[in-house]
Amino acid sequence: MKYAVLGAGLMGKAIAWDILNQDDTTEVILTDNSQNKLSEASWLIDNPKLLTELIDATNSDQVEFILKKVDAAVAAIHYGFNVNFSKLAISSKTHMCDLGGNNDIVDEQMKLNAEAEKAGISIIPDCGLAPGMIAVLIKWGLEKFDWVDTVKARVGGLPQNPEGVLKYGRLFSTEGLINEYIEPVRVLRDGELKEIEPLSEIEELEFPEPYGKLEAFTTSGGLSTMVETYKGTLKNLDYKTIRYPGHATAIRAMYELGYFSSETVDTPDGSIKPRTLASTLIERTIPLCENDVTLVRIVFEGGGKSHSLTIIDKAIKNPPLTAMMRTTGFPAAIVSQMQARGVIGKSGVMPQEKCVPAGKFIEELKKRAILVDGV
């Protein structure tokens, strides 16, 4: 099988590494517009089946040329490219999945369903962690328990050694992080699809030591298409981000003061967009976290019964992959392999909860030492 990974950032490296370690992989083409990132990836992966290509993601001809060479592709760069990548995958008749992260973009991709069906390929958005892996875990629970009417998904990437008032370390795109903190949150409440405020409804939850008592609060995008998929099936469905206590209050203060606004503000020293400033300062003052942990808690409730799934996944040193790289990149790689191998036999633009076999997916996670307690 031949694959392409579009984007050689943190998640792209993890995806390429995982695919290259499969016996039936013959080639992985890793692309980026940065030669430095491609060189870093080659050093990390060091595999003769890896090819690197310097391309411009805005150049459709270059992207299509790569897609025509492979059986399946993973888009691992900014979600703003995903609609065009989907169109190019259709014209190339190449399976594609992506890391997603934006509801409006996914809605546009879904409109390409008939074209993807005609091309005989599958396009699966939002295949990272959340949105992503949690969709398949929720599918597992709903297939196993016929009494479920409420699902609560709680997910967070945290530094194992927290510092500062935010107790946070950067684990992925700052722009993506800000989007999660400011965009409307889609949930199911009493069977109705509703939009609620981000950075609200703070609750306490507990994980085994050394993490202990943590907090969770509303953020956008984590449920993706699931609110539509399960409307009429579930009474309640929501998603919250896990952080160390106090994080939500600090971020909420920045939000209310307008630090995440994209509207230009005039100051005595000139004009500026607060969001640009906030993003720059976050990247300048909060370093990338190499020693992190991914925490997942999914609770199924209904009829007086309850069942939970828990994941605690930590960074590893050989190869040097953060927990966020593992729990975001590996699920996307698994889905891409399922597409290429024909495990996912349907064609069209589909959410994971409608096409990824949950049991097999969880088996693949276990092979990668991502263990789901409660299965």
Tab-separated table of C-alpha atoms in Angstrom:
chain	number	residue	atom	x	y	z
A	1	MET	CA	0.000	0.000	0.000
A	2	LYS	CA	1.126	3.516	-0.785
A	3	TYR	CA	0.151	6.528	1.321
A	4	ALA	CA	0.571	10.294	1.350
A	5	VAL	CA	0.677	12.435	4.469
A	6	LEU	CA	0.019	16.092	3.737
A	7	GLY	CA	1.849	18.071	6.396
A	8	ALA	CA	5.038	17.239	8.298
A	9	GLY	CA	4.179	18.914	11.574
A	10	LEU	CA	3.913	17.094	14.899
A	11	MET	CA	0.857	15.065	13.928
A	12	GLY	CA	2.041	14.419	10.369
A	13	LYS	CA	5.259	12.898	11.698
A	14	ALA	CA	3.331	10.581	14.018
A	15	ILE	CA	0.989	9.500	11.214
A	16	ALA	CA	3.868	8.769	8.847
A	17	TRP	CA	5.768	6.860	11.536
A	18	ASP	CA	2.780	4.650	12.293
A	19	ILE	CA	1.951	3.860	8.661
A	20	LEU	CA	5.571	3.061	7.868
A	21	ASN	CA	5.577	0.471	10.643
A	22	GLN	CA	2.871	-1.628	8.966
A	23	ASP	CA	3.978	-4.739	7.065
A	24	ASP	CA	1.869	-3.995	3.984
A	25	THR	CA	3.117	-0.421	3.565
A	26	THR	CA	5.410	-0.047	0.573
A	27	GLU	CA	5.737	3.738	0.474
A	28	VAL	CA	4.794	6.894	2.361
A	29	ILE	CA	5.127	10.299	0.710
A	30	LEU	CA	5.385	12.986	3.384
A	31	THR	CA	4.842	16.516	2.086
A	32	ASP	CA	5.274	20.006	3.461
A	33	ASN	CA	6.217	23.507	2.349
A	34	SER	CA	9.107	23.545	4.848
A	35	GLN	CA	12.320	21.717	4.050
A	36	ASN	CA	13.303	21.971	7.716
A	37	LYS	CA	10.196	20.049	8.785
A	38	LEU	CA	10.807	17.398	6.147
A	39	SER	CA	14.413	17.031	7.266
A	40	GLU	CA	13.328	16.726	10.905
A	41	ALA	CA	10.824	14.047	9.921
A	42	SER	CA	13.447	12.084	7.983
A	43	TRP	CA	15.721	12.151	11.029
A	44	LEU	CA	12.916	10.993	13.335
A	45	ILE	CA	11.593	8.232	11.108
A	46	ASP	CA	14.729	7.026	9.237
A	47	ASN	CA	12.907	4.526	7.024
A	48	PRO	CA	13.799	3.679	3.403
A	49	LYS	CA	10.093	3.520	2.517
A	50	LEU	CA	9.720	7.219	3.393
A	51	LEU	CA	9.831	9.779	0.585
A	52	THR	CA	9.639	13.511	1.247
A	53	GLU	CA	8.290	16.095	-1.167
A	54	LEU	CA	8.464	19.864	-0.864
A	55	ILE	CA	5.100	21.154	-2.098
A	56	ASP	CA	2.793	24.128	-1.683
A	57	ALA	CA	-0.587	23.036	-0.275
A	58	THR	CA	-2.256	25.933	-2.100
A	59	ASN	CA	-1.043	24.534	-5.431
A	60	SER	CA	-3.778	22.092	-6.463
A	61	ASP	CA	-1.715	20.633	-9.315
A	62	GLN	CA	1.104	19.693	-6.952
A	63	VAL	CA	-1.273	18.136	-4.425
A	64	GLU	CA	-3.185	16.191	-7.078
A	65	PHE	CA	0.083	14.893	-8.543
A	66	ILE	CA	0.942	13.395	-5.140
A	67	LEU	CA	-2.536	11.983	-4.545
A	68	LYS	CA	-2.541	10.131	-7.869
A	69	LYS	CA	0.543	8.182	-6.750
A	70	VAL	CA	-1.031	6.654	-3.625
A	71	ASP	CA	-3.883	4.466	-2.378
A	72	ALA	CA	-4.832	6.698	0.548
A	73	ALA	CA	-3.890	10.060	2.019
A	74	VAL	CA	-4.099	11.830	5.363
A	75	ALA	CA	-4.430	15.616	5.535
A	76	ALA	CA	-2.514	16.764	8.604
A	77	ILE	CA	-2.311	20.515	8.124
A	78	HIS	CA	-4.684	23.429	8.760
A	79	TYR	CA	-8.328	22.450	8.282
A	80	GLY	CA	-8.786	25.361	5.871
A	81	PHE	CA	-7.284	23.169	3.131
A	82	ASN	CA	-9.589	20.206	3.679
A	83	VAL	CA	-12.416	21.122	1.312
A	84	ASN	CA	-10.042	21.559	-1.615
A	85	PHE	CA	-8.093	18.440	-0.619
A	86	SER	CA	-11.395	16.527	-0.644
A	87	LYS	CA	-12.149	17.724	-4.172
A	88	LEU	CA	-8.661	16.713	-5.290
A	89	ALA	CA	-9.042	13.293	-3.657
A	90	ILE	CA	-12.239	12.806	-5.642
A	91	SER	CA	-10.623	13.807	-8.943
A	92	SER	CA	-7.652	11.541	-8.123
A	93	LYS	CA	-9.911	8.690	-6.926
A	94	THR	CA	-7.823	8.444	-3.766
A	95	HIS	CA	-9.179	7.685	-0.291
A	96	MET	CA	-8.587	10.496	2.186
A	97	CYS	CA	-9.078	11.264	5.851
A	98	ASP	CA	-8.090	14.375	7.807
A	99	LEU	CA	-7.580	15.737	11.300
A	100	GLY	CA	-10.423	18.240	10.862
A	101	GLY	CA	-11.348	20.443	13.790
A	102	ASN	CA	-13.873	22.880	12.317
A	103	ASN	CA	-17.609	22.197	12.055
A	104	ASP	CA	-18.228	24.533	9.097
A	105	ILE	CA	-15.454	22.929	7.038
A	106	VAL	CA	-16.812	19.442	7.722
A	107	ASP	CA	-20.296	20.602	6.668
A	108	GLU	CA	-18.819	21.721	3.322
A	109	GLN	CA	-17.014	18.397	2.899
A	110	MET	CA	-20.260	16.505	3.488
A	111	LYS	CA	-21.771	18.267	0.470
A	112	LEU	CA	-19.277	16.338	-1.707
A	113	ASN	CA	-20.762	12.977	-0.721
A	114	ALA	CA	-22.370	12.170	-4.087
A	115	GLU	CA	-19.164	13.005	-5.976
A	116	ALA	CA	-17.082	10.807	-3.668
A	117	GLU	CA	-19.560	7.948	-4.066
A	118	LYS	CA	-19.348	8.255	-7.848
A	119	ALA	CA	-15.539	8.201	-7.671
A	120	GLY	CA	-15.689	5.066	-5.532
A	121	ILE	CA	-13.622	6.502	-2.699
A	122	SER	CA	-14.168	7.349	0.949
A	123	ILE	CA	-13.451	10.703	2.570
A	124	ILE	CA	-13.571	10.709	6.364
A	125	PRO	CA	-13.159	14.031	8.198
A	126	ASP	CA	-12.153	14.654	11.818
A	127	CYS	CA	-9.981	11.581	12.443
A	128	GLY	CA	-7.719	12.785	15.230
A	129	LEU	CA	-8.419	12.593	18.955
A	130	ALA	CA	-11.415	14.850	19.591
A	131	PRO	CA	-12.925	15.128	17.119
A	132	GLY	CA	-11.784	11.687	16.067
A	133	MET	CA	-11.070	8.665	18.211
A	134	ILE	CA	-13.818	9.502	20.700
A	135	ALA	CA	-16.435	9.116	17.933
A	136	VAL	CA	-15.448	5.474	17.495
A	137	LEU	CA	-15.356	4.867	21.255
A	138	ILE	CA	-18.835	6.352	21.605
A	139	LYS	CA	-19.993	4.150	18.728
A	140	TRP	CA	-18.622	1.124	20.597
A	141	GLY	CA	-20.650	1.982	23.701
A	142	LEU	CA	-23.873	2.617	21.818
A	143	GLU	CA	-23.532	-0.704	19.990
A	144	LYS	CA	-22.853	-2.574	23.237
A	145	PHE	CA	-25.400	-0.989	25.599
A	146	ASP	CA	-29.018	-0.608	24.517
A	147	TRP	CA	-29.924	1.418	27.622
A	148	VAL	CA	-27.761	4.483	26.895
A	149	ASP	CA	-29.530	7.827	26.511
A	150	THR	CA	-26.729	10.135	27.702
A	151	VAL	CA	-23.048	10.308	26.731
A	152	LYS	CA	-20.468	12.601	28.333
A	153	ALA	CA	-17.073	12.871	26.642
A	154	ARG	CA	-14.179	14.469	28.530
A	155	VAL	CA	-10.748	14.780	26.874
A	156	GLY	CA	-7.561	16.700	27.580
A	157	GLY	CA	-3.884	16.922	26.735
A	158	LEU	CA	-1.894	18.033	29.783
A	159	PRO	CA	1.739	18.538	30.769
A	160	GLN	CA	2.834	15.931	33.297
A	161	ASN	CA	4.739	18.668	35.121
A	162	PRO	CA	2.417	21.718	35.032
A	163	GLU	CA	3.831	25.215	35.494
A	164	GLY	CA	2.444	28.762	35.595
A	165	VAL	CA	-1.092	29.995	36.201
A	166	LEU	CA	-2.447	28.203	33.103
A	167	LYS	CA	-0.754	24.888	33.991
A	168	TYR	CA	-0.616	24.176	30.264
A	169	GLY	CA	1.954	23.235	27.631
A	170	ARG	CA	1.431	23.621	23.886
A	171	LEU	CA	0.671	20.329	22.177
A	172	PHE	CA	-0.743	21.355	18.789
A	173	SER	CA	-1.637	24.383	16.662
A	174	THR	CA	-2.281	27.544	18.681
A	175	GLU	CA	-4.874	28.640	16.126
A	176	GLY	CA	-6.712	25.358	16.589
A	177	LEU	CA	-6.557	25.755	20.365
A	178	ILE	CA	-8.046	29.262	20.227
A	179	ASN	CA	-10.826	28.053	17.930
A	180	GLU	CA	-11.808	25.437	20.503
A	181	TYR	CA	-11.952	28.125	23.177
A	182	ILE	CA	-14.099	30.661	21.313
A	183	GLU	CA	-16.434	28.976	18.808
A	184	PRO	CA	-20.026	27.960	19.666
A	185	VAL	CA	-20.383	24.517	21.239
A	186	ARG	CA	-22.901	22.093	19.724
A	187	VAL	CA	-24.560	19.650	22.127
A	188	LEU	CA	-27.694	17.543	22.505
A	189	ARG	CA	-29.881	18.553	25.437
A	190	ASP	CA	-33.168	16.791	26.090
A	191	GLY	CA	-33.062	15.453	22.537
A	192	GLU	CA	-32.596	18.867	20.947
A	193	LEU	CA	-29.520	20.182	19.156
A	194	LYS	CA	-28.405	23.347	20.923
A	195	GLU	CA	-25.491	25.777	20.824
A	196	ILE	CA	-24.000	26.853	24.131
A	197	GLU	CA	-21.127	29.091	25.141
A	198	PRO	CA	-17.544	27.843	25.213
A	199	LEU	CA	-15.541	28.048	28.437
A	200	SER	CA	-18.646	27.425	30.534
A	201	GLU	CA	-20.259	24.714	32.704
A	202	ILE	CA	-17.055	23.982	34.626
A	203	GLU	CA	-17.182	20.659	36.449
A	204	GLU	CA	-14.805	18.689	38.625
A	205	LEU	CA	-13.602	15.203	37.771
A	206	GLU	CA	-10.929	12.913	39.118
A	207	PHE	CA	-8.259	10.670	37.612
A	208	PRO	CA	-5.780	8.405	39.408
A	209	GLU	CA	-2.732	10.071	40.943
A	210	PRO	CA	-0.603	11.936	40.107
A	211	TYR	CA	-3.375	13.809	38.244
A	212	GLY	CA	-6.044	13.802	40.921
A	213	LYS	CA	-8.791	16.410	40.818
A	214	LEU	CA	-9.104	18.180	37.478
A	215	GLU	CA	-11.666	20.403	35.764
A	216	ALA	CA	-13.586	20.091	32.505
A	217	PHE	CA	-15.406	22.811	30.581
A	218	THR	CA	-17.179	23.293	27.264
A	219	THR	CA	-15.141	23.749	24.090
A	220	SER	CA	-16.110	23.515	20.424
A	221	GLY	CA	-15.567	20.894	17.759
A	222	GLY	CA	-15.018	17.790	19.868
A	223	LEU	CA	-18.286	16.127	18.867
A	224	SER	CA	-18.184	17.150	15.200
A	225	THR	CA	-20.947	15.323	13.294
A	226	MET	CA	-22.098	13.235	16.257
A	227	VAL	CA	-24.724	15.760	17.361
A	228	GLU	CA	-26.451	15.263	13.997
A	229	THR	CA	-25.832	11.535	13.831
A	230	TYR	CA	-27.302	10.822	17.257
A	231	LYS	CA	-30.110	13.365	17.317
A	232	GLY	CA	-33.194	11.232	17.860
A	233	THR	CA	-31.111	8.426	19.373
A	234	LEU	CA	-29.569	10.113	22.410
A	235	LYS	CA	-31.211	12.455	24.867
A	236	ASN	CA	-27.998	14.162	25.959
A	237	LEU	CA	-24.548	14.334	24.388
A	238	ASP	CA	-21.804	16.773	25.269
A	239	TYR	CA	-18.044	17.250	25.177
A	240	LYS	CA	-15.708	19.083	27.539
A	241	THR	CA	-11.968	19.708	27.633
A	242	ILE	CA	-9.961	18.559	30.664
A	243	ARG	CA	-7.445	20.907	32.279
A	244	TYR	CA	-5.779	21.431	35.640
A	245	PRO	CA	-7.966	23.471	38.052
A	246	GLY	CA	-8.034	27.220	37.392
A	247	HIS	CA	-7.268	27.071	33.676
A	248	ALA	CA	-10.831	27.730	32.523
A	249	THR	CA	-11.238	30.837	34.701
A	250	ALA	CA	-7.999	32.355	33.395
A	251	ILE	CA	-8.859	31.652	29.751
A	252	ARG	CA	-12.439	32.865	30.273
A	253	ALA	CA	-11.075	36.198	31.525
A	254	MET	CA	-9.013	36.578	28.335
A	255	TYR	CA	-12.081	35.638	26.277
A	256	GLU	CA	-14.339	38.201	27.977
A	257	LEU	CA	-11.713	40.939	27.634
A	258	GLY	CA	-11.577	40.361	23.878
A	259	TYR	CA	-8.095	38.914	23.592
A	260	PHE	CA	-9.303	36.290	21.100
A	261	SER	CA	-11.180	38.729	18.843
A	262	SER	CA	-10.179	38.914	15.176
A	263	GLU	CA	-11.518	42.463	14.824
A	264	THR	CA	-8.867	45.146	14.392
A	265	VAL	CA	-8.407	47.401	17.413
A	266	ASP	CA	-6.883	50.872	17.156
A	267	THR	CA	-4.345	51.747	19.849
A	268	PRO	CA	-2.061	54.778	20.350
A	269	ASP	CA	0.770	52.607	18.976
A	270	GLY	CA	-1.139	51.448	15.904
A	271	SER	CA	-3.749	48.894	14.892
A	272	ILE	CA	-3.679	45.264	15.954
A	273	LYS	CA	-5.856	42.164	15.968
A	274	PRO	CA	-6.081	40.906	19.570
A	275	ARG	CA	-6.215	37.272	18.446
A	276	THR	CA	-2.945	37.660	16.523
A	277	LEU	CA	-1.322	39.158	19.602
A	278	ALA	CA	-2.712	36.461	21.906
A	279	SER	CA	-1.566	33.683	19.566
A	280	THR	CA	1.909	35.194	19.296
A	281	LEU	CA	2.252	35.577	23.060
A	282	ILE	CA	1.016	32.048	23.739
A	283	GLU	CA	3.613	30.629	21.353
A	284	ARG	CA	6.319	32.877	22.797
A	285	THR	CA	5.648	32.202	26.488
A	286	ILE	CA	4.264	28.645	26.568
A	287	PRO	CA	6.786	26.134	25.195
A	288	LEU	CA	5.929	22.987	23.289
A	289	CYS	CA	5.303	20.200	25.773
A	290	GLU	CA	7.345	17.037	25.231
A	291	ASN	CA	6.351	15.229	28.441
A	292	ASP	CA	2.557	15.141	28.301
A	293	VAL	CA	-0.387	12.903	29.066
A	294	THR	CA	-3.661	12.449	27.193
A	295	LEU	CA	-6.673	11.821	29.420
A	296	VAL	CA	-9.984	10.493	28.087
A	297	ARG	CA	-13.135	9.709	30.039
A	298	ILE	CA	-16.349	8.740	28.238
A	299	VAL	CA	-19.391	8.047	30.412
A	300	PHE	CA	-22.482	6.221	29.156
A	301	GLU	CA	-25.650	6.668	31.223
A	302	GLY	CA	-29.282	5.612	31.033
A	303	GLY	CA	-31.984	3.699	32.888
A	304	GLY	CA	-30.149	4.079	36.170
A	305	LYS	CA	-27.048	2.398	34.704
A	306	SER	CA	-23.595	3.780	33.954
A	307	HIS	CA	-20.406	2.616	32.250
A	308	SER	CA	-17.181	4.512	31.573
A	309	LEU	CA	-14.172	4.202	29.287
A	310	THR	CA	-10.839	5.684	30.340
A	311	ILE	CA	-7.559	6.287	28.529
A	312	ILE	CA	-4.358	7.522	30.191
A	313	ASP	CA	-1.641	7.721	27.557
A	314	LYS	CA	1.810	9.204	28.184
A	315	ALA	CA	4.614	10.514	25.988
A	316	ILE	CA	7.268	8.020	24.945
A	317	LYS	CA	10.985	8.546	24.304
A	318	ASN	CA	11.739	5.936	21.636
A	319	PRO	CA	10.715	7.207	19.194
A	320	PRO	CA	10.179	10.644	20.757
A	321	LEU	CA	6.406	10.995	20.426
A	322	THR	CA	4.175	13.021	22.712
A	323	ALA	CA	0.946	11.497	23.972
A	324	MET	CA	-0.937	14.015	21.846
A	325	MET	CA	0.970	12.885	18.744
A	326	ARG	CA	0.125	9.265	19.558
A	327	THR	CA	-3.540	9.784	20.373
A	328	THR	CA	-4.137	12.165	17.475
A	329	GLY	CA	-1.849	10.796	14.776
A	330	PHE	CA	-2.272	7.055	15.350
A	331	PRO	CA	-6.104	7.069	15.114
A	332	ALA	CA	-5.886	8.941	11.805
A	333	ALA	CA	-3.282	6.474	10.557
A	334	ILE	CA	-5.519	3.545	11.569
A	335	VAL	CA	-8.476	4.992	9.654
A	336	SER	CA	-6.310	5.614	6.579
A	337	GLN	CA	-5.073	2.015	6.668
A	338	MET	CA	-8.655	0.766	6.955
A	339	GLN	CA	-9.528	2.803	3.872
A	340	ALA	CA	-6.571	1.524	1.841
A	341	ARG	CA	-7.123	-2.106	2.869
A	342	GLY	CA	-10.840	-2.053	2.097
A	343	VAL	CA	-11.852	-2.606	5.736
A	344	ILE	CA	-14.005	0.481	5.261
A	345	GLY	CA	-15.856	-0.600	2.134
A	346	LYS	CA	-18.325	2.251	1.815
A	347	SER	CA	-17.838	5.146	-0.580
A	348	GLY	CA	-18.738	8.781	0.030
A	349	VAL	CA	-17.979	11.495	2.573
A	350	MET	CA	-18.771	9.911	5.921
A	351	PRO	CA	-18.223	10.536	9.620
A	352	GLN	CA	-16.340	7.860	11.534
A	353	GLU	CA	-19.331	6.869	13.632
A	354	LYS	CA	-21.035	5.675	10.438
A	355	CYS	CA	-18.241	3.673	8.838
A	356	VAL	CA	-15.335	2.742	11.153
A	357	PRO	CA	-15.706	-0.707	12.788
A	358	ALA	CA	-15.344	0.094	16.484
A	359	GLY	CA	-14.076	-3.286	17.661
A	360	LYS	CA	-11.318	-3.502	15.057
A	361	PHE	CA	-10.349	0.121	15.702
A	362	ILE	CA	-9.935	-0.524	19.435
A	363	GLU	CA	-7.855	-3.640	18.641
A	364	GLU	CA	-5.560	-1.458	16.524
A	365	LEU	CA	-5.231	1.056	19.363
A	366	LYS	CA	-4.176	-1.786	21.673
A	367	LYS	CA	-1.450	-2.851	19.219
A	368	ARG	CA	-0.050	0.652	19.631
A	369	ALA	CA	-0.262	0.482	23.450
A	370	ILE	CA	-3.153	2.960	23.580
A	371	LEU	CA	-5.236	1.076	26.112
A	372	VAL	CA	-8.947	1.678	26.651
A	373	ASP	CA	-9.946	0.721	30.187
A	374	GLY	CA	-13.577	-0.420	30.329
A	375	VAL	CA	-13.742	-2.227	26.993
